[in-house]
CSV table of C-alpha atoms in Angstrom, one decimal:
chain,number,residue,atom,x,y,z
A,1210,UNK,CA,0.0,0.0,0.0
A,1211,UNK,CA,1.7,3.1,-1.4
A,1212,UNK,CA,1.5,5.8,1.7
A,1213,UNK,CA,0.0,9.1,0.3
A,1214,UNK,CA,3.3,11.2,0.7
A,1215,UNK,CA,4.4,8.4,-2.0
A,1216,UNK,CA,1.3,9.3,-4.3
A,1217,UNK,CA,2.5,12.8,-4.0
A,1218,UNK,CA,6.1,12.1,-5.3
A,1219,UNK,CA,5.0,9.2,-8.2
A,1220,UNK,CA,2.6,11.6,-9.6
A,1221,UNK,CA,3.8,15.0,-9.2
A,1222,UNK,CA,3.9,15.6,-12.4
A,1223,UNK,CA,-0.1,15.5,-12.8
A,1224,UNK,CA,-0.6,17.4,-9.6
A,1225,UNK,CA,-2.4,20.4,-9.8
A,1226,UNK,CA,-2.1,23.5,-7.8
A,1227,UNK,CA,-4.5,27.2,-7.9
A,1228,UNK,CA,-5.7,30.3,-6.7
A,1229,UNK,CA,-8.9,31.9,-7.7
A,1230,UNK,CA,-9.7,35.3,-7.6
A,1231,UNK,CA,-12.9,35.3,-7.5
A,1232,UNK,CA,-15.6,35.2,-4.3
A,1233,UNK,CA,-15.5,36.7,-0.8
A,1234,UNK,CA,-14.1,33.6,1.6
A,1235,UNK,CA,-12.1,34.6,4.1
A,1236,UNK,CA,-11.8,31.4,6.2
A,1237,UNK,CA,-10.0,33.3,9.2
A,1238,UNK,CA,-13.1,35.1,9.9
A,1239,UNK,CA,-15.1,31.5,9.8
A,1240,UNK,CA,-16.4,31.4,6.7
A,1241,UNK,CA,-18.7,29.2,4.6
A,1242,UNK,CA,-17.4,25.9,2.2
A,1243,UNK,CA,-20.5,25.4,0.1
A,1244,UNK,CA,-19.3,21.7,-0.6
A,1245,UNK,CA,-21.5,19.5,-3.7
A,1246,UNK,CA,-21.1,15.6,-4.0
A,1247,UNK,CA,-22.7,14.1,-6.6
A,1248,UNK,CA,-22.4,10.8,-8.9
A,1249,UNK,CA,-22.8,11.7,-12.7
A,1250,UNK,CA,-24.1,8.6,-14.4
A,1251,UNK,CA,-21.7,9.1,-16.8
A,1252,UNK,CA,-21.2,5.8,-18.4
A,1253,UNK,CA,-21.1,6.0,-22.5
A,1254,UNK,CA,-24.5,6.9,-24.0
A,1255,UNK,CA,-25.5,3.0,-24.9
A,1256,UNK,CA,-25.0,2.3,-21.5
A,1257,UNK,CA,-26.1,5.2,-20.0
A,1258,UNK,CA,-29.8,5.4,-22.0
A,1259,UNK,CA,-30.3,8.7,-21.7
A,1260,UNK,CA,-29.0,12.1,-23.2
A,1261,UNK,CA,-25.5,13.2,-22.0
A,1262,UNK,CA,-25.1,16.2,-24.3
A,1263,UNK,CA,-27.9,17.5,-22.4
A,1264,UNK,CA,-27.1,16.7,-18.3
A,1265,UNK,CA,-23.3,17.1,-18.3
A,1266,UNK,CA,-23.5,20.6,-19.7
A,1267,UNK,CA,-26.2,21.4,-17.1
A,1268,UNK,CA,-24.2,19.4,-14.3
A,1269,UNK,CA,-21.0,21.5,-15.2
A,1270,UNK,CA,-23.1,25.0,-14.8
A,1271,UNK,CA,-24.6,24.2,-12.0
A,1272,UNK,CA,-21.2,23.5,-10.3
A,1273,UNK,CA,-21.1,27.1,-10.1
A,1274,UNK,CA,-22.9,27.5,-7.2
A,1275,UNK,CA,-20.6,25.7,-5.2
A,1276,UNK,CA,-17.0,26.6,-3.3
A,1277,UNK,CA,-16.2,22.8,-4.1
A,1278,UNK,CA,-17.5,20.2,-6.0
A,1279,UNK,CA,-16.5,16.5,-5.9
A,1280,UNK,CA,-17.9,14.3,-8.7
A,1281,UNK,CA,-18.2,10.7,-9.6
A,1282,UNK,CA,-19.0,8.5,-12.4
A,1283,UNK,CA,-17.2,11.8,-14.7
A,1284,UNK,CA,-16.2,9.2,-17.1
A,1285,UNK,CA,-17.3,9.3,-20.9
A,1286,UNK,CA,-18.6,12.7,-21.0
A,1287,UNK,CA,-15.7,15.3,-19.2
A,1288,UNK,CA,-15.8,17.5,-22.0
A,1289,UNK,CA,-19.7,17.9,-22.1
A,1290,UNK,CA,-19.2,19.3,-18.3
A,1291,UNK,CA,-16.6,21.8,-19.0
A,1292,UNK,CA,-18.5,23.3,-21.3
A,1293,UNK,CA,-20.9,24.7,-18.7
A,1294,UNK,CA,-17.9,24.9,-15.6
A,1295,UNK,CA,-17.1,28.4,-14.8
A,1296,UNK,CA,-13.8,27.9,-14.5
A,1297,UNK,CA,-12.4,25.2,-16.5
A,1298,UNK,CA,-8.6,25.8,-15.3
A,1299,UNK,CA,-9.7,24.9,-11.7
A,1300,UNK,CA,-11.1,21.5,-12.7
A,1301,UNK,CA,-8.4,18.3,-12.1
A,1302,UNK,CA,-9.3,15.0,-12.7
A,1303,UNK,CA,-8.3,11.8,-10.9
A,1304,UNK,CA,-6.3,9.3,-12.8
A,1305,UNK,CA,-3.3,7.5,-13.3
A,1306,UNK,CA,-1.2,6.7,-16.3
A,1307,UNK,CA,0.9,3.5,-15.3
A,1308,UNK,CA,-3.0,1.7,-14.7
A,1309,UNK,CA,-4.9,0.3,-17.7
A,1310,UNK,CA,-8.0,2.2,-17.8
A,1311,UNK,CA,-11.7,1.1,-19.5
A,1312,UNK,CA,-11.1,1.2,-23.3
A,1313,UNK,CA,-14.9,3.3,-23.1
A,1314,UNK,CA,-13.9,5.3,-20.3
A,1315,UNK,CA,-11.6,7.8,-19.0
A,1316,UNK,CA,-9.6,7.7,-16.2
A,1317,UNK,CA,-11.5,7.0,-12.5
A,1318,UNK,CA,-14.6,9.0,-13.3
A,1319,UNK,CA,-13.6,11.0,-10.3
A,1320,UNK,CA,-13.3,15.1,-10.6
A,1321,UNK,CA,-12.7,18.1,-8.5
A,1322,UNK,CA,-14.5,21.2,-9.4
A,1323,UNK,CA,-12.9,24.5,-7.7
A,1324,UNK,CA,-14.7,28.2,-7.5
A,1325,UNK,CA,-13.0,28.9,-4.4
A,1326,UNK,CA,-11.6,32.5,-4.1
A,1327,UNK,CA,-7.7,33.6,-4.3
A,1328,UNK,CA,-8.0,32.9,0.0
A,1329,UNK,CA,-7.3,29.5,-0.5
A,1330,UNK,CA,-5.0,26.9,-2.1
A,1331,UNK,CA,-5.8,23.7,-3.7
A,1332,UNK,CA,-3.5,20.5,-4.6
A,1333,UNK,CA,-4.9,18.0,-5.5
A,1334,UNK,CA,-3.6,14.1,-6.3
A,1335,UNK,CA,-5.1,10.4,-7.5
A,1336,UNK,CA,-4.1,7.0,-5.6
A,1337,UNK,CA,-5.5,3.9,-7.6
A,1338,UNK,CA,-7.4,0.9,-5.6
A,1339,UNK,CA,-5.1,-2.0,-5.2
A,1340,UNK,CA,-8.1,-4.4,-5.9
A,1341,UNK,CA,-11.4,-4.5,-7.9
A,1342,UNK,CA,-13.6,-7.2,-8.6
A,1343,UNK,CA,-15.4,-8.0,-11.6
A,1344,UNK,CA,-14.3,-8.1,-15.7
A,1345,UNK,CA,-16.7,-9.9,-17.6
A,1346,UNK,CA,-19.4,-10.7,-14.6
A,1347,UNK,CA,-21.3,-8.9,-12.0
A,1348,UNK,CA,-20.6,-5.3,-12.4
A,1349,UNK,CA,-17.4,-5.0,-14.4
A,1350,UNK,CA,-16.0,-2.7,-11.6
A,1351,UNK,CA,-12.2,-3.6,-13.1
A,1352,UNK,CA,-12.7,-2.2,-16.1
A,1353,UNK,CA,-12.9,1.4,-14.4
A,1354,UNK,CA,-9.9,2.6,-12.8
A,1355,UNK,CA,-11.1,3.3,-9.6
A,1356,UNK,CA,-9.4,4.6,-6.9
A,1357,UNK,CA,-9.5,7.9,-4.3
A,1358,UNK,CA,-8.6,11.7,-5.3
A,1359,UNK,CA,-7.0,13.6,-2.1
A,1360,UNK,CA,-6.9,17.4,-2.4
A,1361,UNK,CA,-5.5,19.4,0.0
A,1362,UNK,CA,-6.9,22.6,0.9
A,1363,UNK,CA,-5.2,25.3,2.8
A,1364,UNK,CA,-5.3,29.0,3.7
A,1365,UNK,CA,-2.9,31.6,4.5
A,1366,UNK,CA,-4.4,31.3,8.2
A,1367,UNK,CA,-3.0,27.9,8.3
A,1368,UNK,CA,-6.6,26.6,8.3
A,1369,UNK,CA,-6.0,22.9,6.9
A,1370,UNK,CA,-8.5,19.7,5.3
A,1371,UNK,CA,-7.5,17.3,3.3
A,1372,UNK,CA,-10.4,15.7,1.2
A,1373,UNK,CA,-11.4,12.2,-0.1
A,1374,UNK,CA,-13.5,12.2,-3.1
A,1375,UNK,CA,-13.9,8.5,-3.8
A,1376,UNK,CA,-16.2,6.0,-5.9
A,1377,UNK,CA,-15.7,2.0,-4.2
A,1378,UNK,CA,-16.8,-1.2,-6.0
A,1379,UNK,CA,-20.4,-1.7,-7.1
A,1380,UNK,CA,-22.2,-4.7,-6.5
A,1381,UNK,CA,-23.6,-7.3,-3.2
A,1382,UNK,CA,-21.6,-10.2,-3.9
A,1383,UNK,CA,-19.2,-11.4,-1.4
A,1384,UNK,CA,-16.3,-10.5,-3.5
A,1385,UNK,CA,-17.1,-7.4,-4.0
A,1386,UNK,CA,-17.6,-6.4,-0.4
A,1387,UNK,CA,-14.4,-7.9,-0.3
A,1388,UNK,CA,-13.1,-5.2,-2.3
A,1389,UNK,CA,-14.8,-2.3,-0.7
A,1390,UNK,CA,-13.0,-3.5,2.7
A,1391,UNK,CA,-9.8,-3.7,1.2
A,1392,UNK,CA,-10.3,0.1,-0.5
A,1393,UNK,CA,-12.0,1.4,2.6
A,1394,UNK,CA,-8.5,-0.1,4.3
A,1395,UNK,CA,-6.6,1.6,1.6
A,1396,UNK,CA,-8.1,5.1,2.5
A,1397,UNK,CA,-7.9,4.9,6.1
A,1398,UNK,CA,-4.1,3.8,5.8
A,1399,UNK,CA,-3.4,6.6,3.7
A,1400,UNK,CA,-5.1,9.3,6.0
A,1401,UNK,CA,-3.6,7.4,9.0
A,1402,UNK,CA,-0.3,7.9,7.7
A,1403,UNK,CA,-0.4,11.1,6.3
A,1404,UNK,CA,-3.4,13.1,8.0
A,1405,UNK,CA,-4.0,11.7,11.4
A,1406,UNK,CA,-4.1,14.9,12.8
A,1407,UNK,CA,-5.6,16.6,9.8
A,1408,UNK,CA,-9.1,17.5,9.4
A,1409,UNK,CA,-10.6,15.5,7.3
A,1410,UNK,CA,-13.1,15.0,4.4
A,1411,UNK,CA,-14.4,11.9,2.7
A,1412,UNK,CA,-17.0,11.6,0.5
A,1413,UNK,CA,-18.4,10.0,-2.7
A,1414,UNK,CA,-20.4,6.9,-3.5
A,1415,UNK,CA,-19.1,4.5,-1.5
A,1416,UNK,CA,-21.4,1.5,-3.0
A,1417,UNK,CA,-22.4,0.6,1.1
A,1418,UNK,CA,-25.9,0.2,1.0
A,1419,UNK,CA,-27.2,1.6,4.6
A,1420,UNK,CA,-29.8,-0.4,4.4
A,1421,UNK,CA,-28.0,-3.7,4.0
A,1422,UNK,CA,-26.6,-5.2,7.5
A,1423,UNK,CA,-23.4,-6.5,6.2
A,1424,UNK,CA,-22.0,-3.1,4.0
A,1425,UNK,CA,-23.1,-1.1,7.3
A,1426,UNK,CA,-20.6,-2.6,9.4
A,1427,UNK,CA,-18.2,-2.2,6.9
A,1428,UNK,CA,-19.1,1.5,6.7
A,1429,UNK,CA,-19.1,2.0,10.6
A,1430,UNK,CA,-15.7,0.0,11.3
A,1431,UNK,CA,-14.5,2.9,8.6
A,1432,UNK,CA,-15.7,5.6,10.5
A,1433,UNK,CA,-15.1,4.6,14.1
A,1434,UNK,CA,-11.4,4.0,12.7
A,1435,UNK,CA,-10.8,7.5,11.2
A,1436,UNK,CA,-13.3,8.9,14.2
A,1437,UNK,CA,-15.3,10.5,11.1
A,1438,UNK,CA,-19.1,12.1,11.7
A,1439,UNK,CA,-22.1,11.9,9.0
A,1440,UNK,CA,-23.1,15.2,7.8
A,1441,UNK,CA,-24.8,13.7,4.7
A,1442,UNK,CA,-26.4,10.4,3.4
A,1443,UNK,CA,-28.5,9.6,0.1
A,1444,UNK,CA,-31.2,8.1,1.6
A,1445,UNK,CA,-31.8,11.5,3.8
A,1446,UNK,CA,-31.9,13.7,1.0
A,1447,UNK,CA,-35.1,11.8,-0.3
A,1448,UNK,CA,-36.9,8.1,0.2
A,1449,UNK,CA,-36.8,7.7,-3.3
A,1450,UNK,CA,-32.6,7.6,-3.8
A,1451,UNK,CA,-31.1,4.2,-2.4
A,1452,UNK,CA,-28.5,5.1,0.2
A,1453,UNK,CA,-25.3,5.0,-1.3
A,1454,UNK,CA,-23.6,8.6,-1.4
A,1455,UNK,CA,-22.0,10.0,1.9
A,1456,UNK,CA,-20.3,13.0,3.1
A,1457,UNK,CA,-17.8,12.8,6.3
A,1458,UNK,CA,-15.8,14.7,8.3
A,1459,UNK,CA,-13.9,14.9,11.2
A,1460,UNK,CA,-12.4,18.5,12.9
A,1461,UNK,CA,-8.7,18.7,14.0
A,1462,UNK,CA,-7.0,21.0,16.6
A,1463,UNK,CA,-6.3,23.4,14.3
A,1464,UNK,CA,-9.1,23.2,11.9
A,1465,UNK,CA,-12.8,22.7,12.8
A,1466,UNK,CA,-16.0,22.2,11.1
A,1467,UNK,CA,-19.0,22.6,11.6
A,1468,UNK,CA,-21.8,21.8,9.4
A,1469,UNK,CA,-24.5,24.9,8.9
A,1470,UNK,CA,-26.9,22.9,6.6
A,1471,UNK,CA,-27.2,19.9,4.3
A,1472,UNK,CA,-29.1,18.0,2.0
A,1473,UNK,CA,-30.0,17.6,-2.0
A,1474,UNK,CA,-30.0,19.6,-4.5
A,1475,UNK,CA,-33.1,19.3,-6.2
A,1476,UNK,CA,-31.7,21.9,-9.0
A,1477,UNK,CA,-30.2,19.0,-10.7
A,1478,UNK,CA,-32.8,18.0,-12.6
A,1479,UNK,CA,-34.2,18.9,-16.8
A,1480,UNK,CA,-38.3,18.6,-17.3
A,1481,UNK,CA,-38.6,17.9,-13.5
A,1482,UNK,CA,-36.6,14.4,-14.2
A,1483,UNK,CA,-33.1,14.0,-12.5
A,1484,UNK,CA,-29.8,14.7,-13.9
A,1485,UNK,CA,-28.5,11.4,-12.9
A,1486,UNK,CA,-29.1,8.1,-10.9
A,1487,UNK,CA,-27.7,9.3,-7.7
A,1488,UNK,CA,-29.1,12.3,-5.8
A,1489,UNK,CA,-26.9,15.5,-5.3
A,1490,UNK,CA,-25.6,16.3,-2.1
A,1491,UNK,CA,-24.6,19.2,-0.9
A,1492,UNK,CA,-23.5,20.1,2.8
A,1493,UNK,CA,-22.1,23.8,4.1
A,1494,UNK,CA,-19.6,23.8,6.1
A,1495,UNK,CA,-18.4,26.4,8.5
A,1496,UNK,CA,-14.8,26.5,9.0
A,1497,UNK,CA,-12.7,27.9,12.1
């Protein structure tokens, strides 16, 4: 298990570094992180049965009313969605060029959206999973190359989170909860080792179904380890959405938060119908 200060060094060369300009955040005075978590259904259009052209141009605008978006799923489609981002310099994908990636897909499917102002810094890095399960059967999850993005966001003030934006196997066979323990491990060993008195962030579609007795341990074994708190679920943001998507965080010393409101975005949708299978979450944080 490569340690995250590793990742840093074996894939410098892709990381990518900012500063904005624009917006009022001034995160010494406490400000707000308007933070937006949301799985794109971005598989190619045969799979996908729907109109891509359309959503991921919409998706990609309404980024804009967000500090920080962290997307999944951003596979086929990536240049659909920068069309409509504000700020298509700010936008750094997750991937890795020493994997073999989906022949119909791009990279991880995972993508960092920035609009946060000049007060902040953003750098921003992608580990691969060690393990995967499914080619040809169940849900193909190997073909993807799946894996976690860590940013790390900072301010002048010292004020420091580093962020998991993450997308873990699909599926409810054995072997693939296998895998989602084995990824979940590869997360918390990577924090542990590089961020275990960092304030933390993880989030994305972690495929644990809340509902489902045996991918609930799993996810509270994860969170008890890394001492993490829910600010978001799926199934919260509506009864209709199948819990899958999570936000999580944790304060440190240094750094706290505190969430001032949460829930889904219900402005992700075109003719009332949503812009993808997964629900949007959103969750605003208060830093200190």
């Amino acid at each position: 298990m490569r340690r995250l200060i590793t990742a840093f060094l074996l894939f410098q060369a892709s990381t990518v570094s900012w500063s904005s300009t624009e917006a009022n955040f001034e995160p010494s005075n406490a400000k707000e992180l308007t933070l937006l978590v949301y799985n794109t259904h971005g598989l190619p259009e045969f799979f996908a049965r729907d109109n891509p052209k359309k959503r991921f141009p919409k998706i990609g605008e309404l980024t804009g009313g967000y500090d920080l978006s962290l997307l999944q799923e951003d596979f086929a489609h990536h240049d659909l969605l920068l069309k409509g981002v504000q700020r298509p310099q700010s936008v750094v994908r997750g991937m890795d060029a020493q994997s073999p990636n989906c022949l119909v897909c791009s990279g991880s499917g995972l993508t960092l959206v920035s609009n946060l102002s000049s007060n902040w810094t953003v750098s921003a890095s992608f580990e691969p999973f060690n393990t995967c399960s499914g080619w040809l059967t169940k849900l193909n999850d190997c073909f993807a190359q799946k894996g976690f993005q860590l940013a790390i966001l900072e301010s002048a003030a010292g004020l420091r989170i580093y962020i998991v934006n993450t997308h873990l196997d699909a599926g409810q066979s054995e072997l693939d909860r296998l895998a989602r323990a084995s990824q979940l491990d590869q997360i918390a060993l990577a924090l542990e080792a590089d961020a275990s008195n960092e304030a933390v962030l993880i989030v994305g579609d972690l495929n644990l179904d809340w509902e489902s007795p045996a991918d609930n341990e799993l996810l509270q074994n994860f969170v008890q380890r890394l001492n993490l708190v829910l600010a978001q679920k799926g199934g919260d943001a509506s009864s209709d959405w199948k819990t899958l998507d999570y936000i999580y965080y944790r304060s440190s010393k240094k750094t706290s938060l505190t969430v001032d409101g949460a829930g889904e975005d219900t402005a992700f949708t075109d003719n009332a119908k949503p812009l993808s299978d997964h629900p949007a979450l959103f969750t605003n944080f208060i830093i200190r």
